[in-house]
mmCIF file of C-alpha atoms and ligand atoms in Angstrom:
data_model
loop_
_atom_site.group_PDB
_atom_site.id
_atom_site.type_symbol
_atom_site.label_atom_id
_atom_site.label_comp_id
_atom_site.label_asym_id
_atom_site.label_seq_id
_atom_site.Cartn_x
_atom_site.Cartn_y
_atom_site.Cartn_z
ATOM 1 C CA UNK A 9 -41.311 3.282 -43.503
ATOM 2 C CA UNK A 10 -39.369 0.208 -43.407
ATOM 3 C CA UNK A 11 -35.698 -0.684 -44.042
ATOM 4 C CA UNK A 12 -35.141 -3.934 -45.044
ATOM 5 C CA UNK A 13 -31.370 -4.372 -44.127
ATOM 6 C CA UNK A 14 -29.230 -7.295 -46.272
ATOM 7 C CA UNK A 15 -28.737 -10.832 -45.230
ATOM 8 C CA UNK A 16 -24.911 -9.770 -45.024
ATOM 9 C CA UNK A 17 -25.853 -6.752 -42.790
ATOM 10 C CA UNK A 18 -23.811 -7.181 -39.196
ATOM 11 C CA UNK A 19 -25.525 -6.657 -35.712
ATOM 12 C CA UNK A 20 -23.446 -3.625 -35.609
ATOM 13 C CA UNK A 21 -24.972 -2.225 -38.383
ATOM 14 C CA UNK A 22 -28.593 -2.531 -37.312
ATOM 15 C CA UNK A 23 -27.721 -0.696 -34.038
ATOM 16 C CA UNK A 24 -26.007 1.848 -36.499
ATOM 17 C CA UNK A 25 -28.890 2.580 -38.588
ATOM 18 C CA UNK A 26 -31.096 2.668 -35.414
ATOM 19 C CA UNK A 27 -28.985 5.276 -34.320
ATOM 20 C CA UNK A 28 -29.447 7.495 -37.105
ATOM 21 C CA UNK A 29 -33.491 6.981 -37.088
ATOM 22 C CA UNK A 30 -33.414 7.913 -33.427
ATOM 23 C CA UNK A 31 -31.003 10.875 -33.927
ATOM 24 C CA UNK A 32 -33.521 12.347 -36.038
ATOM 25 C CA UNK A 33 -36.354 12.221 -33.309
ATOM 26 C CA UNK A 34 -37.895 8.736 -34.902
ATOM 27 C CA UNK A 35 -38.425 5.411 -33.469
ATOM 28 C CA UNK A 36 -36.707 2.430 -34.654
ATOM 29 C CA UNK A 37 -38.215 -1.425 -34.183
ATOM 30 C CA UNK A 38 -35.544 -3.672 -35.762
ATOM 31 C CA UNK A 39 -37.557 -7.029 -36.606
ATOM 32 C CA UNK A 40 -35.495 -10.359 -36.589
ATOM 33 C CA UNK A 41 -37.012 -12.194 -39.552
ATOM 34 C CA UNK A 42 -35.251 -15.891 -40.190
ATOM 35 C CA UNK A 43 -32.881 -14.490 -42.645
ATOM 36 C CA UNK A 44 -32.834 -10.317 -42.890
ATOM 37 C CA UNK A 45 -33.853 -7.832 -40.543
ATOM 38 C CA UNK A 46 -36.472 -5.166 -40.705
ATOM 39 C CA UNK A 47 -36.550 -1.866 -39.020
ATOM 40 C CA UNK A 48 -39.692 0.039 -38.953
ATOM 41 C CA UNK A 49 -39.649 3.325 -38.634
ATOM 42 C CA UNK A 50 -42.530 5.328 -36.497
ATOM 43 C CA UNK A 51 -43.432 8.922 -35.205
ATOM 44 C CA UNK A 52 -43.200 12.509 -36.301
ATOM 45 C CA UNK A 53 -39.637 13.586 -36.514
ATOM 46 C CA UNK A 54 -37.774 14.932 -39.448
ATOM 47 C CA UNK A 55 -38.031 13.507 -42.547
ATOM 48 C CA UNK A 56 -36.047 10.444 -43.700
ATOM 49 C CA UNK A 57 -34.100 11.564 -46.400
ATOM 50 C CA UNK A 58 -34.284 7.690 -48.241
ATOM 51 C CA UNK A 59 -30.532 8.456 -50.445
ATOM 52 C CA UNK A 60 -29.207 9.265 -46.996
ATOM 53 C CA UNK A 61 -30.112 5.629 -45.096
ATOM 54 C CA UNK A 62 -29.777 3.609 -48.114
ATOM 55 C CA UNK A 63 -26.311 4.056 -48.784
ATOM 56 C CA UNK A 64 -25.259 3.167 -45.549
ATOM 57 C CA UNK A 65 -23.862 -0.189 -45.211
ATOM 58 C CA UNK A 66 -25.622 -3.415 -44.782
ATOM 59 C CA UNK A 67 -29.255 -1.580 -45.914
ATOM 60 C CA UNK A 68 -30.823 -3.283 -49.124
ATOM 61 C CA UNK A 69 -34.055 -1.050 -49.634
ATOM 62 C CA UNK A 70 -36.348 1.192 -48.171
ATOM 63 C CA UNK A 71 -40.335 0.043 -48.093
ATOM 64 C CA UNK A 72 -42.139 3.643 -48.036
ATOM 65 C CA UNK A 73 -45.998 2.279 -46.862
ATOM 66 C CA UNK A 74 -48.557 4.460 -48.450
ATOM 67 C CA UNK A 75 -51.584 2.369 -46.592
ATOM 68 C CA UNK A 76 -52.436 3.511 -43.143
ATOM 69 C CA UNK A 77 -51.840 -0.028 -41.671
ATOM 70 C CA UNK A 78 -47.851 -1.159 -42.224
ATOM 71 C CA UNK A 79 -47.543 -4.566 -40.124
ATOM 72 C CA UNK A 80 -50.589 -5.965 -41.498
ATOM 73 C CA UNK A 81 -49.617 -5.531 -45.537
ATOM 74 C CA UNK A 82 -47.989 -7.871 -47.757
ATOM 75 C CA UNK A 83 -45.377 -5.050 -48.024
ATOM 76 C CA UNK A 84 -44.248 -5.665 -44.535
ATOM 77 C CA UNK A 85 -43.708 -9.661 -45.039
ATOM 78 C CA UNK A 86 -43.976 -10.834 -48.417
ATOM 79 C CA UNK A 87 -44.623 -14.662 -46.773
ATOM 80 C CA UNK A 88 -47.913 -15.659 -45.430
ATOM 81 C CA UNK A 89 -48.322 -15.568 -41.391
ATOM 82 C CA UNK A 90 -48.764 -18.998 -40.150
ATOM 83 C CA UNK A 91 -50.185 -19.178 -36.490
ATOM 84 C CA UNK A 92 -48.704 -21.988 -35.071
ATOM 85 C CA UNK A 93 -50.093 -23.911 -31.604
ATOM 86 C CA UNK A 94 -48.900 -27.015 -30.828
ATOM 87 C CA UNK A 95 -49.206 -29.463 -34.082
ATOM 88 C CA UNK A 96 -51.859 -27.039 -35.106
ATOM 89 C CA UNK A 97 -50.666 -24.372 -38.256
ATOM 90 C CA UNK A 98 -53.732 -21.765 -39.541
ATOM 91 C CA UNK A 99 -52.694 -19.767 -42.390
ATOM 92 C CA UNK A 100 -50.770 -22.953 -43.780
ATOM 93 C CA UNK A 101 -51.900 -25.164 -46.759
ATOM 94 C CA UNK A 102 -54.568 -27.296 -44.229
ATOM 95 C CA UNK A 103 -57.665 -26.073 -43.736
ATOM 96 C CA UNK A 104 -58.477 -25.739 -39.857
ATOM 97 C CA UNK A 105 -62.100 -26.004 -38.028
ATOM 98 C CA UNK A 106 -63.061 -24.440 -34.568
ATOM 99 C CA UNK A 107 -65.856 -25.451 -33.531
ATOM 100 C CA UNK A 108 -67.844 -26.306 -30.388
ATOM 101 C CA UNK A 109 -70.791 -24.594 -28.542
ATOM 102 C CA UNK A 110 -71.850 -21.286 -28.509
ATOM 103 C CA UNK A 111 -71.780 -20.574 -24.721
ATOM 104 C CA UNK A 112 -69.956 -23.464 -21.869
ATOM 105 C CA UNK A 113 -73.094 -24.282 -20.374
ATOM 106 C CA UNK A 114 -71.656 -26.863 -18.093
ATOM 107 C CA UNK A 115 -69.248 -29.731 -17.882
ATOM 108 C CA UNK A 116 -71.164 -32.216 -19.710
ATOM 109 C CA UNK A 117 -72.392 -30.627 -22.135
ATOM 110 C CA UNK A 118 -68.648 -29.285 -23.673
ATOM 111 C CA UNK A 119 -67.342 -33.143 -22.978
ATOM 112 C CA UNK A 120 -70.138 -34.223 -25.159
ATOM 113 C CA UNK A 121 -69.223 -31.599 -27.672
ATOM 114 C CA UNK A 122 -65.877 -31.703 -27.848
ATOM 115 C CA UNK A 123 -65.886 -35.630 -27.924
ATOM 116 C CA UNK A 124 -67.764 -35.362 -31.244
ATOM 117 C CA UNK A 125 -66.323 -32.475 -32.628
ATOM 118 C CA UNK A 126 -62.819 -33.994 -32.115
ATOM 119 C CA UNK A 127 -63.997 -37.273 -33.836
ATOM 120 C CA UNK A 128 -64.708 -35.784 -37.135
ATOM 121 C CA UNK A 129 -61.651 -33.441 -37.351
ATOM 122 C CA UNK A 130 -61.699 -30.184 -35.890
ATOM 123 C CA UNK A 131 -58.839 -28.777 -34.305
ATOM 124 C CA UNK A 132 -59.764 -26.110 -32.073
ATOM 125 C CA UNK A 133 -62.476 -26.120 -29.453
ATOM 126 C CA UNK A 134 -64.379 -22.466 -29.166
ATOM 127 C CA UNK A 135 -66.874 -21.713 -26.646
ATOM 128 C CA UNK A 136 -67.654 -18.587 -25.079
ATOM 129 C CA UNK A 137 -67.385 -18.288 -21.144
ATOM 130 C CA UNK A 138 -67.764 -14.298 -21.352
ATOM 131 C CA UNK A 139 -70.724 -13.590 -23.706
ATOM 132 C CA UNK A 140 -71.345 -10.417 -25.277
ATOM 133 C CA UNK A 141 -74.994 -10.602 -25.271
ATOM 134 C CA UNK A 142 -77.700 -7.546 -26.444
ATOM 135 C CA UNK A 143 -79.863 -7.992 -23.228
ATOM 136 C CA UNK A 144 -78.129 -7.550 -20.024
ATOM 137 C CA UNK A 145 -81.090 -10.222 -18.833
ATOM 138 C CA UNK A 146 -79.263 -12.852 -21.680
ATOM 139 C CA UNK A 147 -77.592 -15.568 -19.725
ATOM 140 C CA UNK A 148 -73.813 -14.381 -19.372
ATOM 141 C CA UNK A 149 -71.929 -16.827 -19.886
ATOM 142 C CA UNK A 150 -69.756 -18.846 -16.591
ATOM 143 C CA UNK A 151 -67.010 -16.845 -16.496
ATOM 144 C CA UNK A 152 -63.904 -18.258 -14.730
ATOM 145 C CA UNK A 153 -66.204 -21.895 -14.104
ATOM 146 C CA UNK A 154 -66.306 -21.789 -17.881
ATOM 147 C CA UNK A 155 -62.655 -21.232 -18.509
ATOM 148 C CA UNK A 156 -61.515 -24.281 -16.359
ATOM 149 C CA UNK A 157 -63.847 -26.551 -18.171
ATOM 150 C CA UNK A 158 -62.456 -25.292 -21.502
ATOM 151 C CA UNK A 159 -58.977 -25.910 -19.912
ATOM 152 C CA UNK A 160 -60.714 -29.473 -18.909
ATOM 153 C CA UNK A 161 -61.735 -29.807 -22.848
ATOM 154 C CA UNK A 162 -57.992 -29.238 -23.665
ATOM 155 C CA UNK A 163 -56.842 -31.828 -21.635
ATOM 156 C CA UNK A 164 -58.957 -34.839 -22.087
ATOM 157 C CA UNK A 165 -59.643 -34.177 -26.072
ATOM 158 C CA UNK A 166 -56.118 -32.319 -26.985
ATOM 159 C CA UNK A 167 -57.889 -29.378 -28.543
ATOM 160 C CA UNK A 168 -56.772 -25.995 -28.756
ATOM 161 C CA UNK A 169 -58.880 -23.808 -26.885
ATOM 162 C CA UNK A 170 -60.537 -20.205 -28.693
ATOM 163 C CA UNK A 171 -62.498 -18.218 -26.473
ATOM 164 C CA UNK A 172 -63.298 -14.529 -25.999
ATOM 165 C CA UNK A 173 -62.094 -11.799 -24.218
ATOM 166 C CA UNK A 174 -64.693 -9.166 -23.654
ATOM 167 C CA UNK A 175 -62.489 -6.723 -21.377
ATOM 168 C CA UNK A 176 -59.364 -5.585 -20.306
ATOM 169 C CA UNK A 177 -60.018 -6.423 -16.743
ATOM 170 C CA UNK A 178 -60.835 -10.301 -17.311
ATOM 171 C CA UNK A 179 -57.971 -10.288 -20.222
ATOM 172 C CA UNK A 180 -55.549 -12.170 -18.289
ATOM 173 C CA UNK A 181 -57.591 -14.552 -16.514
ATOM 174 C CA UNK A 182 -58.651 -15.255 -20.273
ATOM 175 C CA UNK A 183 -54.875 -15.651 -21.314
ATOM 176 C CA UNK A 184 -53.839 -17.890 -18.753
ATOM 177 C CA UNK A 185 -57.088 -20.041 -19.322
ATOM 178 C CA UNK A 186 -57.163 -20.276 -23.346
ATOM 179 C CA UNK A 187 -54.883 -21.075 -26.067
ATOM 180 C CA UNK A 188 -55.816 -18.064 -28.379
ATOM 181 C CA UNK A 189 -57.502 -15.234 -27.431
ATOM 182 C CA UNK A 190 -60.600 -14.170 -29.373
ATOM 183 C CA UNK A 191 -62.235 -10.695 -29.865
ATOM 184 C CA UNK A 192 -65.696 -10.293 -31.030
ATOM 185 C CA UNK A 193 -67.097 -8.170 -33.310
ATOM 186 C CA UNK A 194 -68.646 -5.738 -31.119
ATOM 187 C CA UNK A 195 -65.167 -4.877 -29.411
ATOM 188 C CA UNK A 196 -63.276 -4.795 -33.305
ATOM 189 C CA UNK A 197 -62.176 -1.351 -32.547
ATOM 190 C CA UNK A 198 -61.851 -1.659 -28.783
ATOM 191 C CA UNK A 199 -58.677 0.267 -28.714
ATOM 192 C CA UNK A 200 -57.323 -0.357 -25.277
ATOM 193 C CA UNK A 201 -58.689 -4.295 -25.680
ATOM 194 C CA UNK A 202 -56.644 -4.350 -28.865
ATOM 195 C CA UNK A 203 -53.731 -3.190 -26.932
ATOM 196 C CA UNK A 204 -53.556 -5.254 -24.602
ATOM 197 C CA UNK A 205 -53.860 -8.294 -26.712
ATOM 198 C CA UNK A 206 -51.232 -7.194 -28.653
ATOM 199 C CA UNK A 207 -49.065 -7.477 -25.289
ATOM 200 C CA UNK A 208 -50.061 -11.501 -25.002
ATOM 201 C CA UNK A 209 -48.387 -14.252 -25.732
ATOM 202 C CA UNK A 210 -51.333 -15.782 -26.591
ATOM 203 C CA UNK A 211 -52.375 -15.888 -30.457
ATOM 204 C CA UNK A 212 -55.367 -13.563 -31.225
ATOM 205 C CA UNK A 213 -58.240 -14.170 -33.065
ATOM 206 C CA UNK A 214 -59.951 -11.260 -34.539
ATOM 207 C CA UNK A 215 -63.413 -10.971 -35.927
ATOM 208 C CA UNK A 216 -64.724 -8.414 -38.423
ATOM 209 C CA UNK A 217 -66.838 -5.825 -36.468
ATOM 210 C CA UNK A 218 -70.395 -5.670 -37.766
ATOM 211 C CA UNK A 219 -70.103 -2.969 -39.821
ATOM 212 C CA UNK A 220 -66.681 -2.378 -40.405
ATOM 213 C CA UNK A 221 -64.681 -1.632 -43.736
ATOM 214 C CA UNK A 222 -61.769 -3.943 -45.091
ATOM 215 C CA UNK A 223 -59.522 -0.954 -44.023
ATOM 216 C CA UNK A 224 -61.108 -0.492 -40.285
ATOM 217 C CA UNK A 225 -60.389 -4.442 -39.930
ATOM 218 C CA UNK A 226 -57.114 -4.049 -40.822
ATOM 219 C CA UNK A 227 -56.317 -1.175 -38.816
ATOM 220 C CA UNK A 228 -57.888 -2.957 -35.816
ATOM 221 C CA UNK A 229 -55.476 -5.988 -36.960
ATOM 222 C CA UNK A 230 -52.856 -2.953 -36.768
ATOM 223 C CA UNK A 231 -53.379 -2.015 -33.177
ATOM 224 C CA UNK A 232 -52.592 -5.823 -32.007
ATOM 225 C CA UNK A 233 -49.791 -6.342 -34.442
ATOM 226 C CA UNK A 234 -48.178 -2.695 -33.677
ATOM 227 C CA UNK A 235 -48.014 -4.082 -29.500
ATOM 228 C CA UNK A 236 -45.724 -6.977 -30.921
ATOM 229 C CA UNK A 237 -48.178 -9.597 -31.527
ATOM 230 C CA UNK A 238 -47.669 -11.065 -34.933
ATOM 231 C CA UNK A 239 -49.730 -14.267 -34.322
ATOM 232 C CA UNK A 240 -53.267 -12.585 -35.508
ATOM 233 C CA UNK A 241 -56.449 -14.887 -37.208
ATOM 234 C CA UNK A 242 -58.315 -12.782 -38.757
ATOM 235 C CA UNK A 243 -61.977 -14.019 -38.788
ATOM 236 C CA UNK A 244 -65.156 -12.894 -41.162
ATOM 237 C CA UNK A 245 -67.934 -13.108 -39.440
ATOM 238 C CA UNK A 246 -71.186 -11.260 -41.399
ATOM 239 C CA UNK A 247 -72.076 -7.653 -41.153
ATOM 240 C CA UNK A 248 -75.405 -5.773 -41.199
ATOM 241 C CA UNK A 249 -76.990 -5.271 -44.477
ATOM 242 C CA UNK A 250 -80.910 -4.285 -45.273
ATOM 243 C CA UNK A 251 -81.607 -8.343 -46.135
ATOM 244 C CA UNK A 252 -83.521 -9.903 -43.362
ATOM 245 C CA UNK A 253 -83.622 -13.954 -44.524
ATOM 246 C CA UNK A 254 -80.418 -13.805 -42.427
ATOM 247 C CA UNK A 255 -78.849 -12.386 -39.363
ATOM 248 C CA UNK A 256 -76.278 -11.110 -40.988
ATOM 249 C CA UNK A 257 -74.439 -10.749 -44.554
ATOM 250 C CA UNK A 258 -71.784 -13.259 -44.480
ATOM 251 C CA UNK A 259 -69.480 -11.065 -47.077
ATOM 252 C CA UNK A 260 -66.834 -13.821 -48.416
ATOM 253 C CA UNK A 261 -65.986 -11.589 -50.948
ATOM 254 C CA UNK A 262 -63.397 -10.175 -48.148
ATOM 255 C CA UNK A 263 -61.197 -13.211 -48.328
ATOM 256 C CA UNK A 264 -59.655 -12.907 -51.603
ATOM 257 C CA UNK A 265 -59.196 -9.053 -50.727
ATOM 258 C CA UNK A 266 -57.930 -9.586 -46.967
ATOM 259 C CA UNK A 267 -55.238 -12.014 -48.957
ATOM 260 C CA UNK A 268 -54.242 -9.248 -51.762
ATOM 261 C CA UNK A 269 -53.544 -6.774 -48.565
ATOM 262 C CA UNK A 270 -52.270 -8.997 -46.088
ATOM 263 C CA UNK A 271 -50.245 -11.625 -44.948
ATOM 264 C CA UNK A 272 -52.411 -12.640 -42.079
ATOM 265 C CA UNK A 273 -54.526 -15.883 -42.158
ATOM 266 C CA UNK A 274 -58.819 -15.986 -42.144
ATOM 267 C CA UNK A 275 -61.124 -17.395 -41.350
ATOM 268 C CA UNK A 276 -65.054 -17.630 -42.146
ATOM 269 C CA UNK A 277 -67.136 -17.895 -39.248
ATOM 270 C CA UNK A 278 -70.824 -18.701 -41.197
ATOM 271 C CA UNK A 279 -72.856 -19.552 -37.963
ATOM 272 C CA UNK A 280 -73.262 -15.843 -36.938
ATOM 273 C CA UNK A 281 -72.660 -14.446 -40.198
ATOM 274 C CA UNK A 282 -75.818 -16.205 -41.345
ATOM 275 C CA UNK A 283 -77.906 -17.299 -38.230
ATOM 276 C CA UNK A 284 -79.588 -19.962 -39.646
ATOM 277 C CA UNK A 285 -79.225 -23.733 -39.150
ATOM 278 C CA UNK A 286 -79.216 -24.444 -42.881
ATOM 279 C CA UNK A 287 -77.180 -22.204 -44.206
ATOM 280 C CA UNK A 288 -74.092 -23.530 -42.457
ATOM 281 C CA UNK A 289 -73.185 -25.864 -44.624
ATOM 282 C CA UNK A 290 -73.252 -24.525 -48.257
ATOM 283 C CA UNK A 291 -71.542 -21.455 -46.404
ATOM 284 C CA UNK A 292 -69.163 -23.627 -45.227
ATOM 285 C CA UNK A 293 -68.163 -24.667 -48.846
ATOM 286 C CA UNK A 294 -68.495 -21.604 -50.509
ATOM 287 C CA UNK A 295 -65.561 -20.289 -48.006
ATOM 288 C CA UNK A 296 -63.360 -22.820 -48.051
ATOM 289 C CA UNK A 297 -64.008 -22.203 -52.027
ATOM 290 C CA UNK A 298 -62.906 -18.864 -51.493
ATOM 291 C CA UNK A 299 -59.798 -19.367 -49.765
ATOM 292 C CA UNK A 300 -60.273 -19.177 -46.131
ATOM 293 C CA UNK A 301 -57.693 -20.726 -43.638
ATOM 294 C CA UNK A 302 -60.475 -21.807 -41.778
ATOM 295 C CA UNK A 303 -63.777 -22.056 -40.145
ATOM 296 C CA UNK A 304 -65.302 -21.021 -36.943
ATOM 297 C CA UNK A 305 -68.438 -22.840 -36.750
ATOM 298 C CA UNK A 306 -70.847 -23.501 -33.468
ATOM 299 C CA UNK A 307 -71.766 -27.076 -32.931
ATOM 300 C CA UNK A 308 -75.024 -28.460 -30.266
ATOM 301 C CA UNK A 309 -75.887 -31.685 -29.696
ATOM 302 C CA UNK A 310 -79.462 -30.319 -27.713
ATOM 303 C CA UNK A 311 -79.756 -26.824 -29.559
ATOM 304 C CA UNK A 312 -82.925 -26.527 -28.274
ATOM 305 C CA UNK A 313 -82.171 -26.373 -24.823
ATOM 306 C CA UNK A 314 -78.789 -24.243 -25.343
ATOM 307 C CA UNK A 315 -78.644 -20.909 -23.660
ATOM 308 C CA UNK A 316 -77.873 -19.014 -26.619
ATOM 309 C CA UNK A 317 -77.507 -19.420 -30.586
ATOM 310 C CA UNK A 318 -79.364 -22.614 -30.344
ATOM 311 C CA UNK A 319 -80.860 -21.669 -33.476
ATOM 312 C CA UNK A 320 -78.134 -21.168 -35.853
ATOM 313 C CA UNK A 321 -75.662 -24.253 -33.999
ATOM 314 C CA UNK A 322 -75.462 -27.096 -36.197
ATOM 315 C CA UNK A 323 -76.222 -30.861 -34.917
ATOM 316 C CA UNK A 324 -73.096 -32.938 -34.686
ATOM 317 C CA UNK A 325 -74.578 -35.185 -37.753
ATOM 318 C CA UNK A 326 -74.428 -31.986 -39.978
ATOM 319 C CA UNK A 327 -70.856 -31.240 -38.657
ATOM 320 C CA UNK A 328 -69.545 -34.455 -39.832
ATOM 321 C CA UNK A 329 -71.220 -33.952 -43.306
ATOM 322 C CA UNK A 330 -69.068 -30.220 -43.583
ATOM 323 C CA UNK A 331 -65.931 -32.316 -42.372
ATOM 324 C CA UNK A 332 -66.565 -34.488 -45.265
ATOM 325 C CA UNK A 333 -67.898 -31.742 -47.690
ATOM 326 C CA UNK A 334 -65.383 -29.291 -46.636
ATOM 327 C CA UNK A 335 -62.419 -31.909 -47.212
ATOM 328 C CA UNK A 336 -63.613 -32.192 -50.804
ATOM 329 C CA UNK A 337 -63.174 -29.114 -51.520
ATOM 330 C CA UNK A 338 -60.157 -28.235 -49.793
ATOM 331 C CA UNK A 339 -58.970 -31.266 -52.177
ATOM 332 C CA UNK A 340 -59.741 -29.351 -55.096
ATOM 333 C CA UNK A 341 -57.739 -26.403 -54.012
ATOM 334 C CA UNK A 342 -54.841 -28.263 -53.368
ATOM 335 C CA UNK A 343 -55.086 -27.965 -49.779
ATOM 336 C CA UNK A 344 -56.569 -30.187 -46.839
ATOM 337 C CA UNK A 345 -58.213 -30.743 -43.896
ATOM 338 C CA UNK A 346 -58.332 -32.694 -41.047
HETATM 339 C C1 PEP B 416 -68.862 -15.597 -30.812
HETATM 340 O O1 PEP B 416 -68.156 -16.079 -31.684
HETATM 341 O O2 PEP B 416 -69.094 -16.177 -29.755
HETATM 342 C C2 PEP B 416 -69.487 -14.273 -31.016
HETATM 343 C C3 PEP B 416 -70.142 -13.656 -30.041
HETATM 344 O O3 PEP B 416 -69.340 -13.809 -32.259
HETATM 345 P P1 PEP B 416 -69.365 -12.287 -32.825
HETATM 346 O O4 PEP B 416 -68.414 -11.497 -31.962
HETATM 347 O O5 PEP B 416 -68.898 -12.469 -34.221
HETATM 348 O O6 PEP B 416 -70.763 -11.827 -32.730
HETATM 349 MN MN1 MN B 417 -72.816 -17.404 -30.793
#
């Protein structure tokens, strides 16, 4: 439950109504928005009696949530979450790209990336240094080496830095590294990962797990949000269906019903929800067309020789060609990009 209190509502009377939530064995999180405050209203005490709370002073109306997940819905901010880093703003009118490699590999190669990348637009820099791979014999990734030359990126080429977390243990070496904080698919319902994200600073990017529901996602979303992180990406990124021409089924059809539910930006990520080189592109269109905040997209300049997803990583050529294709669209829309 949530009681939205009225812009005339005194500090006094927060702490009031707060009081009478607690006094019946509930917990009260009074949320300073930029012109009202919220109080949500968790746990298993008595029953609110709504009359009761809404005719004491400064309260304007009582939000009863009927969906499992309550910080995620539309119902809980009726504006649209913009994550904000630096000049950087996802969720807002512009479009923004991430891309970069799929794994740091080394020094040169993410300077060469990025250097390209940058020129034709994109914002954010991703590249895993922890990689969740499905054979333990799969290169790893360069763990904390890999985070400093991210941090390098950052510096010489001004982008904002994405890259995953894969565990609670390397989470804050992660944090201090990275500008947002991202958590792959197979970890979507990581509970204790979730958690502790949700205690960063750090804004969190969160991609679909491979086979979860709209509501799942959301819940997941939930977990971080419920920790007091607000500043959540959310990122669709394929799950498994029976069709084998691609790696995965890159379900767009989630973005227009992520935005009914929720406030919370997304993103498309077609490079692992399709797997294939030449799919990239027109995927890249069609989710822009249907209103994602973003795209997620990996980027090689030598996919041949890269350590992983070489296959599906587009050349920088083809990146500039989305940029452009990508803008066009965005144009249509009423909305931009870089
Ligand atoms: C990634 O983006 O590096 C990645 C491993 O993606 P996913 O978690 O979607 O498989
Ligand atoms: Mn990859």
């Amino acid at each position: 439950m949530l009681i939205v209190m009225k812009a005339s509502a005194t500090p006094e009377m927060v702490v009031q109504i707060c009081r009478e939530i607690e006094r019946m064995g509930l917990n009260a999180h009074p949320i300073q928005g930029t012109r009202t405050t919220t109080i949500e209203v968790t746990g298993n005490g008595f029953p609110v009696d709504p009359d009761g709370i809404l005719s004491q002073p400064g309260v304007k109306e009582i939000i009863h949530i009927t969906q499992p997940y309550k910080l995620v819905s539309r119902e809980f901010s009726s504006s649209n979450t913009v994550v904000k880093i630096n000049d950087v703003s996802i969720g807002a009118p512009e479009i923004v790209v991430m891309a970069g490699p799929c794994s740091v590999e080394s020094r040169e190669q993410c300077m060469t990336i990025a250097k390209l990348v940058a020129k034709s637009g994109a914002k954010v820099f991703r590249g895993g240094a922890f990689k969740p791979r499905t054979s333990p014999y799969s290169f790893q990734g360069l763990g904390e080496e890999g985070l400093k030359i991210l941090a390098e990126v950052r510096e010489r080429f001004g982008l904002i830095i994405v890259t995953e977390a894969m565990d609670t243990e390397t989470m804050d070496m992660v944090a201090e590294y990275t500008d947002i904080i991202q958590i792959g698919s197979r970890n979507m319902q990581n509970f204790s990962l979730l958690r502790k994200a949700g205690r960063k600073k750090n804004p969190v990017l969160l991609k679909r797990g491979m086979s979860a529901t709209l509501e799942e996602f959301l819940m997941a979303a939930e977990y971080i949000m419920a920790e007091g992180n607000h500043n959540i990406i959310l990122c669709e990124r394929g799950v498994r269906t029976f069709a084998n021409h691609t790696r995965n089924t890159l379900d767009l059809s989630l973005v227009p019903a992520v935005k009914q539910i929720s406030h919370l930006p997304i993103i498309v990520d077609p490079s692992h929800g399709t797997g294939v080189r030449d799919e990239i592109l027109p995927m890249s269109r069609a989710a822009v067309a249907a209103g994602a905040d973003g795209l997620l997209v990996e980027v090689h300049h030598d996919p041949v020789s890269a350590l992983s997803d070489g296959g599906q990583s587009i050349l920088p050529d083809m990146f500039e060609q989305m940029m452009q294709e990508v803008r066009a669209i965005a144009g249509v829309l009423g909305r931009s990009c870089a």
